[in-house]
Amino acid sequence: MRLEIVREEGGGPGDDKGTVEFRAHFLEGSAPGELHEVSRFVRHDGDWVYVRAK
């Protein structure tokens, strides 16, 4: 339904790593749900790649 970015660290043009905290709001059937995660990313060959959740 929507993605809420809570905070971000790094991930700019000169960075090689970054962190994004988000909440993904969704429906499972008719029940609302939410996934809250802090995700780590690294730059690999110029592209951002998901590493893992903190």
Backbone as JSON, one array per atom type, in Angstrom:
{
  "sequence": "MRLEIVREEGGGPGDDKGTVEFRAHFLEGSAPGELHEVSRFVRHDGDWVYVRAK",
  "N": [[0.82, -1.18, 0.0], [1.92, 1.25, 0.87], [5.16, 2.77, 1.21], [7.2, 3.77, 3.76], [9.85, 5.79, 4.44], [11.93, 5.87, 7.11], [14.46, 6.66, 8.08], [17.72, 7.44, 6.73], [21.13, 6.66, 6.14], [24.24, 7.54, 4.86], [24.93, 6.39, 1.52], [25.14, 8.24, -0.48], [26.4, 9.97, -3.46], [29.24, 9.79, -3.19], [29.61, 7.69, -1.48], [30.22, 4.3, -0.35], [28.65, 2.6, 1.02], [25.47, 2.2, 2.66], [22.56, 2.79, 4.7], [19.16, 2.06, 5.22], [16.23, 2.7, 6.91], [12.99, 1.48, 7.04], [9.38, 1.3, 6.73], [7.12, -0.91, 5.48], [3.9, -0.89, 4.41], [1.11, -2.97, 4.09], [-1.53, -5.07, 2.75], [-2.76, -8.14, 3.82], [-4.72, -10.3, 2.54], [-7.61, -9.09, 3.83], [-6.56, -7.95, 6.02], [-4.59, -5.48, 7.58], [-1.03, -5.04, 7.44], [2.42, -4.68, 8.52], [5.81, -4.25, 7.73], [8.78, -3.7, 9.3], [12.02, -2.61, 8.9], [15.59, -2.37, 9.01], [17.83, -1.86, 6.62], [20.9, -2.81, 5.1], [23.14, -1.68, 2.6], [25.57, -2.01, -0.03], [27.86, -0.57, -2.37], [28.51, -2.04, -5.42], [30.46, -2.58, -8.14], [29.46, -0.16, -9.11], [26.71, -0.33, -8.71], [23.97, -0.39, -6.35], [23.68, -2.79, -3.83], [21.75, -5.01, -1.95], [22.6, -6.03, 1.31], [21.99, -7.07, 3.95], [19.51, -7.3, 6.57], [19.67, -5.28, 9.47]],
  "CA": [[0.0, 0.0, 0.0], [2.83, 2.4, 0.86], [6.48, 2.59, 1.79], [7.57, 4.93, 4.57], [11.27, 5.84, 4.78], [12.07, 6.43, 8.45], [15.74, 7.37, 8.07], [18.76, 6.9, 5.87], [22.5, 7.06, 6.46], [25.12, 7.22, 3.74], [24.25, 6.11, 0.26], [25.27, 9.36, -1.41], [27.25, 9.74, -4.63], [30.61, 9.44, -2.84], [29.62, 6.62, -0.48], [30.24, 2.91, -0.83], [27.68, 1.84, 1.8], [24.35, 2.99, 3.14], [21.56, 2.11, 5.52], [17.81, 2.62, 5.1], [15.2, 2.16, 7.8], [11.71, 1.71, 6.38], [8.19, 0.55, 7.08], [6.3, -1.24, 4.32], [2.52, -1.12, 4.84], [0.5, -3.83, 3.09], [-2.71, -5.84, 3.12], [-2.7, -9.59, 3.64], [-6.16, -10.5, 2.49], [-8.2, -7.82, 4.22], [-5.91, -7.52, 7.26], [-3.41, -4.64, 7.37], [0.23, -5.51, 8.01], [3.55, -3.76, 8.41], [7.16, -4.78, 7.86], [9.72, -2.66, 9.71], [13.35, -3.17, 8.7], [16.76, -1.52, 8.78], [18.56, -2.6, 5.58], [22.25, -2.36, 4.74], [23.48, -1.79, 1.19], [26.93, -1.63, -0.44], [28.01, -0.32, -3.81], [29.31, -3.09, -6.06], [30.57, -2.27, -9.57], [28.64, 1.01, -9.44], [25.31, -0.56, -8.37], [23.66, -0.64, -4.95], [23.31, -4.19, -3.61], [21.26, -5.32, -0.6], [23.5, -6.92, 2.05], [21.19, -7.78, 4.95], [18.82, -6.47, 7.56], [20.41, -5.13, 10.72]],
  "C": [[0.87, 1.25, 0.0], [4.14, 2.03, 1.54], [6.86, 3.88, 2.5], [9.06, 4.83, 4.9], [11.39, 6.57, 6.11], [13.35, 7.23, 8.54], [16.69, 6.7, 7.1], [20.1, 7.46, 6.31], [23.38, 6.64, 5.3], [24.31, 7.04, 2.47], [24.31, 7.24, -0.75], [26.22, 9.04, -2.55], [28.67, 9.32, -4.3], [30.73, 8.3, -1.85], [29.69, 5.25, -1.12], [29.35, 2.01, 0.02], [26.6, 2.78, 2.3], [23.38, 2.12, 3.92], [20.23, 2.83, 5.34], [16.91, 1.91, 6.1], [13.85, 2.49, 7.17], [10.59, 0.9, 7.04], [7.39, 0.34, 5.8], [4.91, -1.62, 4.85], [1.81, -1.89, 3.72], [-0.8, -4.43, 3.63], [-2.41, -7.31, 2.87], [-4.13, -10.08, 3.72], [-6.81, -9.16, 2.78], [-7.56, -7.25, 5.49], [-4.69, -6.65, 6.95], [-2.18, -5.24, 8.05], [1.31, -4.48, 7.81], [4.84, -4.53, 8.59], [8.07, -3.62, 8.19], [11.11, -3.25, 9.64], [14.38, -2.06, 8.58], [17.66, -2.33, 7.85], [19.9, -1.97, 5.29], [22.49, -2.63, 3.26], [24.95, -1.44, 0.99], [26.92, -1.39, -1.95], [28.96, -1.37, -4.37], [29.29, -2.84, -7.56], [29.61, -1.15, -9.99], [27.16, 0.87, -9.08], [25.13, -0.78, -6.87], [23.11, -2.04, -4.8], [22.89, -4.37, -2.15], [22.21, -6.31, 0.06], [22.69, -7.76, 3.04], [20.43, -6.77, 5.81], [19.67, -6.42, 8.81], [19.63, -5.76, 11.85]]
}
